[in-house]
Coordinates of C-alpha atoms and ligand atoms in Angstrom, one line a residue:
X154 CA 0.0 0.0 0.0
X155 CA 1.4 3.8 -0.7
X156 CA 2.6 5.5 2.0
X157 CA 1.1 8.6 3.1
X158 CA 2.7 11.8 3.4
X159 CA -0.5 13.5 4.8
X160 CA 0.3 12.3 8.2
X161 CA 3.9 11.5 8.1
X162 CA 6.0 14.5 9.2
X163 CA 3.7 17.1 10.6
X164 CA 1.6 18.1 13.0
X165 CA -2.3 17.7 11.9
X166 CA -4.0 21.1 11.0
X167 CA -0.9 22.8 11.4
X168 CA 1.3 24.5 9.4
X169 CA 5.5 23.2 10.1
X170 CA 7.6 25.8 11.8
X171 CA 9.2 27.7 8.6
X172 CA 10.7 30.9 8.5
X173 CA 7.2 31.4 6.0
X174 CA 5.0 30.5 8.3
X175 CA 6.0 32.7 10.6
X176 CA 6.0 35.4 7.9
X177 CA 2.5 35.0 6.6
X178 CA -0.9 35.3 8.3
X179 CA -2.8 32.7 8.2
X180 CA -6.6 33.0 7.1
X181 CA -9.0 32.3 9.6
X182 CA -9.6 28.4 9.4
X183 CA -12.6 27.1 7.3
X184 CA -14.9 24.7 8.9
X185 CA -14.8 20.9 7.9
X186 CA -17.3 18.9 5.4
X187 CA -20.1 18.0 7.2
X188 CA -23.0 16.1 6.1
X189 CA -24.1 16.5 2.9
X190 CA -23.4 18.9 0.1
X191 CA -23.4 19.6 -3.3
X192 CA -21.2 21.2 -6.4
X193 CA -20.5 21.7 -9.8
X194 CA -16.6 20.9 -8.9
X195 CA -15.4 19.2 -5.9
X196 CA -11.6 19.9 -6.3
X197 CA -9.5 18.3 -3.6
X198 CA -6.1 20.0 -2.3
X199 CA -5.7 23.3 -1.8
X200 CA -1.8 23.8 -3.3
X201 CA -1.4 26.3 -6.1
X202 CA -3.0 23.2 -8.5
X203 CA -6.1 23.3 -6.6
X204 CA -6.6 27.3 -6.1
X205 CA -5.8 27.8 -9.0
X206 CA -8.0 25.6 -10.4
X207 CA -10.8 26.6 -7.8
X208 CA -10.0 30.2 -8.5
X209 CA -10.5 30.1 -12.4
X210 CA -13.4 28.4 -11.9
X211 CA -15.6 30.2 -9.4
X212 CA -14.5 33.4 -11.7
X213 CA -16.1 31.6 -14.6
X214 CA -19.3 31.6 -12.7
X215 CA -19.2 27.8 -11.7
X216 CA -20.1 26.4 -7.8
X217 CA -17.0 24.8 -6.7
X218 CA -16.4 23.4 -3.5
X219 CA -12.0 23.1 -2.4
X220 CA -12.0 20.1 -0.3
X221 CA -8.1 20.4 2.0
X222 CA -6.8 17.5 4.6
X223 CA -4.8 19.8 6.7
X224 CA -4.8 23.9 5.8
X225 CA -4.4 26.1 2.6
X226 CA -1.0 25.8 1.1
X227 CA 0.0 23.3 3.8
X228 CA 1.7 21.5 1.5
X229 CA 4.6 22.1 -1.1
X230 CA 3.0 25.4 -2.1
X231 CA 3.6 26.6 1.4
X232 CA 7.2 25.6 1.8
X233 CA 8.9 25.7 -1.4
X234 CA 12.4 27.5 -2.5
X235 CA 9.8 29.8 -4.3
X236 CA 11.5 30.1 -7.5
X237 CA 9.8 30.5 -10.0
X238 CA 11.8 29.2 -13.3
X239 CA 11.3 29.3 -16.6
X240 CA 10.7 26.7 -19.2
X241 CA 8.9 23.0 -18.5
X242 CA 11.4 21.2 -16.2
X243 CA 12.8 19.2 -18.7
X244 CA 15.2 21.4 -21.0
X245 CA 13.6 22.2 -24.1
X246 CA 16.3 20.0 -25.9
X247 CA 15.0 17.1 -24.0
X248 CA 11.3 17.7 -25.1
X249 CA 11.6 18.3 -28.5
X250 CA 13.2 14.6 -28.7
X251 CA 10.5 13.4 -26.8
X252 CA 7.7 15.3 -28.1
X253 CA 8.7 16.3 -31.5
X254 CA 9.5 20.2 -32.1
X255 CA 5.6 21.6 -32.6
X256 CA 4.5 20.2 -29.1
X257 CA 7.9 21.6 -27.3
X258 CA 7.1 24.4 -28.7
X259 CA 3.9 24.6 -27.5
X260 CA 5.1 23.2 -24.1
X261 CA 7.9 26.3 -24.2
X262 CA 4.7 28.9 -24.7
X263 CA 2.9 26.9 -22.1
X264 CA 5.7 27.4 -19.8
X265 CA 5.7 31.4 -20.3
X266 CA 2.2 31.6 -20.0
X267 CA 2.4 29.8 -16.3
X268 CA 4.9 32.4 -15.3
X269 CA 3.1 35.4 -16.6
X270 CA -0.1 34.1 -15.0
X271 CA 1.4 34.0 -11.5
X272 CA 3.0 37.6 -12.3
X273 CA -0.2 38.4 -13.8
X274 CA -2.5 36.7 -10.4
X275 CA -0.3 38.6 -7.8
X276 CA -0.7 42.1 -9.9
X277 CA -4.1 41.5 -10.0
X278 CA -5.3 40.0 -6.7
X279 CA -2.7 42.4 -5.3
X280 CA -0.9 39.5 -3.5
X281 CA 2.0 40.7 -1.1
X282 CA 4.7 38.0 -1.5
X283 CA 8.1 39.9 -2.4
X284 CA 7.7 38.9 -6.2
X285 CA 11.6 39.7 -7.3
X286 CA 13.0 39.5 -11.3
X287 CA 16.0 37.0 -11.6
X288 CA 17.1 33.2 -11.2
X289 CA 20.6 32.6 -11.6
X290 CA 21.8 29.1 -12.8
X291 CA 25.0 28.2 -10.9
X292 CA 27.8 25.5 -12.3
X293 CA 30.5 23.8 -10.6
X294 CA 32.5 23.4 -13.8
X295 CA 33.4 25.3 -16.8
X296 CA 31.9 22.4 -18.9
X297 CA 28.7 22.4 -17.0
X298 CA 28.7 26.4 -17.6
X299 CA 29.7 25.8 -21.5
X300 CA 26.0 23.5 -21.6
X301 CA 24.2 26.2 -20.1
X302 CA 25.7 29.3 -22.3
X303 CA 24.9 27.0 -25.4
X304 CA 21.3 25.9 -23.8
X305 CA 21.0 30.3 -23.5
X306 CA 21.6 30.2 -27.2
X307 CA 19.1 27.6 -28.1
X308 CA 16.2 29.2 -26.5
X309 CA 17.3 33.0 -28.2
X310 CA 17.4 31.2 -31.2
X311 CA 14.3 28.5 -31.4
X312 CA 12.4 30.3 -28.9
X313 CA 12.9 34.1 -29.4
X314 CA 13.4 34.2 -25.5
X315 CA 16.3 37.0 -25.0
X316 CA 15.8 37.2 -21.1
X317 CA 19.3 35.3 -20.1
X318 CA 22.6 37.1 -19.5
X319 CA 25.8 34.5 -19.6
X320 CA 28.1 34.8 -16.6
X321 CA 31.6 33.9 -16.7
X322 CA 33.5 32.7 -13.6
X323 CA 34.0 36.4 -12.6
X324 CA 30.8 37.6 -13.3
X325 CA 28.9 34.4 -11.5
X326 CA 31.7 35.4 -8.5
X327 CA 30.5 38.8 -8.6
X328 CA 26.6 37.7 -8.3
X329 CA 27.4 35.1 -6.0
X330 CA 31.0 34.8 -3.9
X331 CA 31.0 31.2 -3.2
X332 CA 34.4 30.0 -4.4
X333 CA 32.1 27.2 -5.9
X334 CA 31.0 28.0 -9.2
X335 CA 32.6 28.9 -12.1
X336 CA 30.3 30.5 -14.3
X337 CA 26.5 30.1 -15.5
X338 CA 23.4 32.4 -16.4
X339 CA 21.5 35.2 -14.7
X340 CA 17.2 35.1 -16.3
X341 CA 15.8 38.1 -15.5
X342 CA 12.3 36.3 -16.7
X343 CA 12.6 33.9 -14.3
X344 CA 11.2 35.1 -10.4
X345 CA 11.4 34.3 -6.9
X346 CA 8.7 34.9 -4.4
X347 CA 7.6 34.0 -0.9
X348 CA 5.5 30.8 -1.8
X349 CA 3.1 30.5 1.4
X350 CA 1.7 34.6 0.8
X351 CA 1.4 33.3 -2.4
X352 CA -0.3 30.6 -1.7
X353 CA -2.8 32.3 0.9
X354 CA -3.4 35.1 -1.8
X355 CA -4.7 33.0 -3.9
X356 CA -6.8 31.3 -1.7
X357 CA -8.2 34.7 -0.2
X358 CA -9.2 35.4 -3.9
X359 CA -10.5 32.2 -4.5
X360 CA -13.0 32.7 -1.4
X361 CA -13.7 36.3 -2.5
X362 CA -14.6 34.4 -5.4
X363 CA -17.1 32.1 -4.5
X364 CA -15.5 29.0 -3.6
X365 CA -16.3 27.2 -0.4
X366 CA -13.5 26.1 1.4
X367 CA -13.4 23.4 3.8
X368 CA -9.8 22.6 5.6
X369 CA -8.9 19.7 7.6
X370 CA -11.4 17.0 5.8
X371 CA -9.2 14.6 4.2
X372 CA -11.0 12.6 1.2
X373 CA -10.7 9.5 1.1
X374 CA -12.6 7.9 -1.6
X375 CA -14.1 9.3 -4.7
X376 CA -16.9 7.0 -6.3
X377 CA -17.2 7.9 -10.3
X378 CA -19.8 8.2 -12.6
X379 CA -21.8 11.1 -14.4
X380 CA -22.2 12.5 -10.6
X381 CA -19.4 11.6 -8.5
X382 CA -19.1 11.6 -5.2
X383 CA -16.7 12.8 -3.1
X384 CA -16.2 11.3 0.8
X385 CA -14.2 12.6 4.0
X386 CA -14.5 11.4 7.7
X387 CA -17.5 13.9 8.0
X388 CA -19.0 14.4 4.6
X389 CA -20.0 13.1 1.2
X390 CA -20.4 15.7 -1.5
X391 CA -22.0 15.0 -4.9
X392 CA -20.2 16.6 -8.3
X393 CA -20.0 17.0 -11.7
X394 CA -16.4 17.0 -12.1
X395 CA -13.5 15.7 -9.8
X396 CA -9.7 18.0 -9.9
X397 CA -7.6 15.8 -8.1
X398 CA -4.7 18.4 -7.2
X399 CA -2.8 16.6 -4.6
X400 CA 0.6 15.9 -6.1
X401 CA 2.5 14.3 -3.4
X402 CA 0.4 13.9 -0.5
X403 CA -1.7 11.9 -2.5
X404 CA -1.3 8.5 -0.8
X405 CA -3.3 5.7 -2.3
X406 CA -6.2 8.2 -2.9
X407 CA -6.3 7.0 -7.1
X408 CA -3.5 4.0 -8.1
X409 CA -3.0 5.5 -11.3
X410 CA -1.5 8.3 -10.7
X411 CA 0.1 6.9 -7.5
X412 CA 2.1 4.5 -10.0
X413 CA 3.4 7.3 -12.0
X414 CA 4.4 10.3 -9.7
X415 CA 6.6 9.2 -7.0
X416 CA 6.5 11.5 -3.7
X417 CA 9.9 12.8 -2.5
X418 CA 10.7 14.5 0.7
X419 CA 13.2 18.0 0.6
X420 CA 14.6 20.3 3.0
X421 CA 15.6 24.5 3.5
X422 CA 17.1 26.2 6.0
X423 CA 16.6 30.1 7.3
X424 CA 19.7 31.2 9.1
X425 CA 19.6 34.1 11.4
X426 CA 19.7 37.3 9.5
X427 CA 22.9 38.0 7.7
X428 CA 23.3 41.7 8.0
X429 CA 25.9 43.1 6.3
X430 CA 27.6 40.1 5.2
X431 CA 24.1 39.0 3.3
X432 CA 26.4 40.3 0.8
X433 CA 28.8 37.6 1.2
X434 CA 26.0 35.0 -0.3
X435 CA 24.4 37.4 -3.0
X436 CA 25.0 41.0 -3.9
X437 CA 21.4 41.1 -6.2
X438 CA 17.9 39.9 -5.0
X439 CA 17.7 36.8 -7.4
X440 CA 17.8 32.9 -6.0
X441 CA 19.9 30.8 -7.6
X442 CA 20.1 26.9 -8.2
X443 CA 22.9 25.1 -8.8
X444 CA 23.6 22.3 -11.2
X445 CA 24.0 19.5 -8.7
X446 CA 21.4 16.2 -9.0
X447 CA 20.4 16.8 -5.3
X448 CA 19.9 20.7 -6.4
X449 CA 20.8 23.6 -4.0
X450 CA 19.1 26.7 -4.0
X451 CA 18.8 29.5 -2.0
X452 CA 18.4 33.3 -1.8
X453 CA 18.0 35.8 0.8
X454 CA 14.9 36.5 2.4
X455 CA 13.9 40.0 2.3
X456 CA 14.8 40.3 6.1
X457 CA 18.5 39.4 4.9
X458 CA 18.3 35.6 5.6
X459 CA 20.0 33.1 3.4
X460 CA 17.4 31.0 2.5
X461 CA 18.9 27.5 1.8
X462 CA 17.8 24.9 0.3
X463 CA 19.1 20.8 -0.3
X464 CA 20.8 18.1 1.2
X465 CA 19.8 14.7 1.2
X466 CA 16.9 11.9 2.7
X467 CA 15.3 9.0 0.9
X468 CA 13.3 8.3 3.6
X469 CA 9.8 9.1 3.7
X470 CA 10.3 10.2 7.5
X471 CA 12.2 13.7 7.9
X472 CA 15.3 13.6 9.6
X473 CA 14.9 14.7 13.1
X474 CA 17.7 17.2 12.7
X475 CA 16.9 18.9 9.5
X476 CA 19.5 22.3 10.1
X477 CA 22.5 19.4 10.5
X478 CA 21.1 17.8 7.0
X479 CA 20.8 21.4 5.4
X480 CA 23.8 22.8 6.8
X481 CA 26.1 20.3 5.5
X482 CA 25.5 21.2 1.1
X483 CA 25.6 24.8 2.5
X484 CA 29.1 25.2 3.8
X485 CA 30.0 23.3 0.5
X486 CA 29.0 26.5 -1.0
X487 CA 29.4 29.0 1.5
X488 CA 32.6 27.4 3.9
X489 CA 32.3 31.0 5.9
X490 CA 28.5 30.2 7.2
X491 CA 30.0 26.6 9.0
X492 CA 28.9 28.0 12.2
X493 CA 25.9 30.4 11.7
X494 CA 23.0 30.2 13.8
X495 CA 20.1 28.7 11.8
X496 CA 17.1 29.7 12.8
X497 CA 14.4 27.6 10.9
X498 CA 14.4 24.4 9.1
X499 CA 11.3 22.6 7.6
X500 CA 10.7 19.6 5.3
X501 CA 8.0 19.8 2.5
X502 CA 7.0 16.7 0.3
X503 CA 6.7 17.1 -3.8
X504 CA 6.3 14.7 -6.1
X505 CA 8.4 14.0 -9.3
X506 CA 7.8 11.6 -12.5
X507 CA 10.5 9.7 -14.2
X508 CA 10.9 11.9 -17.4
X509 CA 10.6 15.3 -14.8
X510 CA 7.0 16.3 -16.6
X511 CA 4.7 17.1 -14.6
X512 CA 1.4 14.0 -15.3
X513 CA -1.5 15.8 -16.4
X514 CA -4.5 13.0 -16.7
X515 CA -8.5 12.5 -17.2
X516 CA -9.1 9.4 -14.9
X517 CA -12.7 9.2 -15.8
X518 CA -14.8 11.4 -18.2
X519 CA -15.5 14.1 -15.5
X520 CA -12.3 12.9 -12.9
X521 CA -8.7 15.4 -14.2
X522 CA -6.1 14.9 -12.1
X523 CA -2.3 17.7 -12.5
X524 CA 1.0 16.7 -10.5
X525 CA 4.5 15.8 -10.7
X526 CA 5.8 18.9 -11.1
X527 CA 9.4 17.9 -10.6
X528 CA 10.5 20.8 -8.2
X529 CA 9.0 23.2 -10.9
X530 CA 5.8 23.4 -9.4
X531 CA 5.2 27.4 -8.7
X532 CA 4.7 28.0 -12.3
X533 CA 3.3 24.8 -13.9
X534 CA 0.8 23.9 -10.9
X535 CA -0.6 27.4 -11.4
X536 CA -0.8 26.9 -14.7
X537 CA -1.9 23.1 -14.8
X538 CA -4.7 24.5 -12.4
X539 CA -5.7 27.3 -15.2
X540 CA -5.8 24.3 -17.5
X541 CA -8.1 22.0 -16.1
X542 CA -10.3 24.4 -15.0
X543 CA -10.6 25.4 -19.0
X544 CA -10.7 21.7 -19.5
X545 CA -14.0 21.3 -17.2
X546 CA -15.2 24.1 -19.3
X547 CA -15.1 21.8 -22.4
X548 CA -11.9 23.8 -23.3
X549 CA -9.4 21.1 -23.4
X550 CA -6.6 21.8 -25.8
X551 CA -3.9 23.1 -23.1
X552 CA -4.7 19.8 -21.2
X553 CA -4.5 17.6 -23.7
X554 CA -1.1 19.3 -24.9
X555 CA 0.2 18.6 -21.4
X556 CA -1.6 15.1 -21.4
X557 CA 0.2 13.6 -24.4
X558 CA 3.5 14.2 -22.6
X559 CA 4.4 10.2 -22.2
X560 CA 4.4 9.1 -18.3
X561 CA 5.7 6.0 -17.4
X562 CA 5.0 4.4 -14.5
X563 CA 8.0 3.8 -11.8
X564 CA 8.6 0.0 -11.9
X565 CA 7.4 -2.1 -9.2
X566 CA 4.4 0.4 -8.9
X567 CA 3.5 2.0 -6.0
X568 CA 5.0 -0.6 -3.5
X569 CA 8.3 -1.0 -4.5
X570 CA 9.0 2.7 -6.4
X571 CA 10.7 3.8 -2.7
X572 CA 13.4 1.3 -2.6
X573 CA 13.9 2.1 -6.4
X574 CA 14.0 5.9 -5.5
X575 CA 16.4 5.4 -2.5
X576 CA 19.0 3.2 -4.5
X577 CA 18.6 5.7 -8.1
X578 CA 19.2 8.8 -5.7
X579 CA 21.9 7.2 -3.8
X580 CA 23.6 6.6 -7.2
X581 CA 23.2 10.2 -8.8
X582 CA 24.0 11.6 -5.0
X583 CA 27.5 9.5 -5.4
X584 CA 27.8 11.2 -9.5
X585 CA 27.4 14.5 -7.3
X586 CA 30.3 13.7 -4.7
X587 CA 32.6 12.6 -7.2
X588 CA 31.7 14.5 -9.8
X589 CA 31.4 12.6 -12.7
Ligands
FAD821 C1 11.2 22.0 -0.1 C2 10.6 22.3 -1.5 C3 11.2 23.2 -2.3 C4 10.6 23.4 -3.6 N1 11.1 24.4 -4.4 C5 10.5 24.8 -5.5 C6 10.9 26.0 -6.2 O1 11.8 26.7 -5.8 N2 10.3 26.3 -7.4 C7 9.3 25.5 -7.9 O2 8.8 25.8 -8.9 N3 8.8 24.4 -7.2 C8 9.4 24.1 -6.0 N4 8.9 23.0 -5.3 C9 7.8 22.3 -5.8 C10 6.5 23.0 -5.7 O3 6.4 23.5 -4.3 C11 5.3 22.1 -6.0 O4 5.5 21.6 -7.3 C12 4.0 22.8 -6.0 O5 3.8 23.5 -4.8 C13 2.9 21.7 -6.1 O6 1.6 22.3 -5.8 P1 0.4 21.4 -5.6 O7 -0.8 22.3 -5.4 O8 0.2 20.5 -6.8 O9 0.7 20.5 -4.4 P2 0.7 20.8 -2.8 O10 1.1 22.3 -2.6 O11 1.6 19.8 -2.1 O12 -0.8 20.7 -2.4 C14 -1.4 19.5 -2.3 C15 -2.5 19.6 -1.2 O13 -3.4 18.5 -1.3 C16 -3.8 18.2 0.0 N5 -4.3 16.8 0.0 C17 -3.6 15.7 -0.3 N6 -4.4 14.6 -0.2 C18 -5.6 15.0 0.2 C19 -6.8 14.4 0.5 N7 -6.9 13.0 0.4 N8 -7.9 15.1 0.8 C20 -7.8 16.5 0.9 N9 -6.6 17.1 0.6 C21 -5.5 16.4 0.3 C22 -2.5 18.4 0.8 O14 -2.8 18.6 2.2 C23 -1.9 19.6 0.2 O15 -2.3 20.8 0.8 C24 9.5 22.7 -4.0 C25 8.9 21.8 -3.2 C26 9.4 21.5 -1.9 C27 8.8 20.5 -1.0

């Protein structure tokens, strides 16, 4: 039986102790499904896919009903690196292999549009979340920054996209003085943002539009047909469509999906703030990612943290020391932080698929289902949630783009895919240490 996340690493109803957290206010919580009730979408999570997807809809004049185990954004979308990158996360090269070059384009535009529509969401719902221009990619090698400068090149060229400046070893130095990278690229169309403001914003737009919101009423079986019917502990609720937007906190809630998009736990750290020597770490407000397997990225919080995130865990189970896990990758980068205080260090669960596209799929007539995101999520689950709400609309050409994206299944299926996971990471976390 899949494991599940839901109730594996936090306190129930509650929000972990991040440095968001306790830089956001909270909304007022919603009461629980109880009893019976009816709408013209049930959509279950509330992440960015599921307000997103509750927020287009209820704008489009439809009844929809948000159905959340634990609180808004308790999930990923709360406790993310909150970068939002450009591009699907599979490089454009990759996709138009896999694809063919007319749906990576399409996939390219796709990916623009989900970064203009969170741009576009926080202008308009006037969503305070520190929204800030500029992702730098971060190499270890000059051949590793050669790939990227050439990747750069590609996108001008195929894709008309002129947003990325090429930084030599100096230049990356002068962004970022770790005396580990040597070289990479600065996109100014890429963003960073604080993900749980984000998160609430959406959802206090989604209520202002219409959409009731229950928290803490965790489904746990959806019957189909031409009305489904959605159950928790205290409720049933009656549908015409399903969204199931619970990427990896899904459990064994649908076995399809479980079989293709493989939960994964990751970590950040918020050290005390920096002061002064913030600009020792960056000397421009952009986050960076680096181009290790088991990624780091960080930036610094607008209270002059470093935000820090990596380090490595195949366990479902969180460490019980996350700053010791999270400290070790970031005096790799930054030897002068070895003994900062750290004052905030969380886990949050997301959910990748084996070719790192996100698994966009109709499980039934009237059941969608977006997740898998890959660690790419702020942009593409906004955008995924856009997409089936259009979808429910009987506007289904963005979904079906995504849809045809091939998704294996992990082998074994959802039993054996953690052992899998823990030896395949264990492997590519080796390639990082000896840097092959
Ligand atoms: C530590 C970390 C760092 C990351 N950094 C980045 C980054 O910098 N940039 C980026 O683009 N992406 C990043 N990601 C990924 C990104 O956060 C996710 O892709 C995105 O938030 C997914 O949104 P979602 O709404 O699909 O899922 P989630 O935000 O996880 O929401 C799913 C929701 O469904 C609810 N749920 C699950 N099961 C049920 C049920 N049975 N009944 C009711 N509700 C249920 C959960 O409680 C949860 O609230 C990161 C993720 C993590 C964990």
């Amino acid at each position: 039986m899949a494991l599940n996340l839901l109730h594996s690493n936090d306190r129930a109803g509650k929000y972990p102790s991040s440095w968001y957290a306790a830089t956001a206010d909270a909304l007022p919580e919603f009461a629980p499904l109880s009893g019976q009730a009816r709408a013209d979408v049930v959509v279950v999570g509330a992440g960015y896919t599921g307000l997103s997807a509750a927020l287009h809809l209820a704008e489009a004049g439809m009844d929809v009903a948000l159905i959340e185990a634990q609180r808004v954004g308790f999930g990923a979308s709360g406790r993310n690196g909150g970068q939002l990158g450009s591009g699907q996360r599979m490089e454009q090269t990759g996709l138009e292999k896999l694809v063919g070059t007319q749906d990576a384009a399409k996939l390219w535009d796709m990916a623009e549009e989900a970064k203009t529509l969170v741009k576009s969401l926080i202008a308009k719902h006037q969503i305070d979340c520190y929204l800030a221009p500029g992702v730098a990619h971060a190499c270890f090698t000059a051949k590793e920054a050669a790939h990227e400068h050439a990747y750069a090149d590609h996108l001008a060229d195929r894709y008309g996209y002129d947003q990325i400046q090429k930084l030599d070893t100096a230049q990356m130095h002068a962004l970022c003085p770790s005396p580990a990278y040597k070289g990479g690229t600065l996109d100014m169309g890429a963003a960073h943002l604080h993900p749980l403001r984000y998160a609430l914003g959406l959802a206090r737009a989604a209520k202002a539009a219409g959409v009731r919101i229950y928290e803490r009423s965790e489904v746990t079986g959806i019957d189909d047909g031409p009305r489904a019917t959605v159950h928790t502990k205290g409720g049933q609720i009656r549908a015409d469509h399903v969204i199931l937007a619970c990427n990896g906190y899904l459990g064994g809630l649908n076995g399809k999906v479980a079989s293709r998009v493989m939960p994964i736990n990751n970590f950040i750290a918020a050290t005390k703030p920096l002061g002064d020597d913030a600009a020792r770490v960056l000397t421009q407000d952009v986050a960076v990612a680096d181009t290790k397997f088991v990624v780091n990225y960080f930036r610094l919080s607008h209270d002059r943290r470093l935000l820090f995130g990596g380090g490595e865990s195949y366990g479902f189970r969180f460490p019980s020391d996350i700053a010791a896990l999270v400290r070790k990758p970031m005096v790799e980068i930054f030897p002068h932080l070895r003994d900062v205080q750290i004052d905030y260090a969380w886990g949050g669960t997301l959910a990748i698929t084996i070719r790192r596209m996100p698994y966009l799929v109709r499980l039934a007539p009237n059941i969608l289902s977006a997740s898998g995101y890959s660690g790419h999520g702020v942009g593409t689950a906004t955008h995924a949630g856009a997409l089936m709400a259009q979808a429910v609309r009987g506007q289904a050409d963005g979904f079906d783009t995504m849809a045809r994206v091939p998704a294996t299944p992990f082998p074994g299926g959802p039993a054996l895919r953690t052992p899998l996971l823990v030896l395949a990471m264990t492997w590519y976390a080796l390639r990082d240490r000896l840097g092959v």
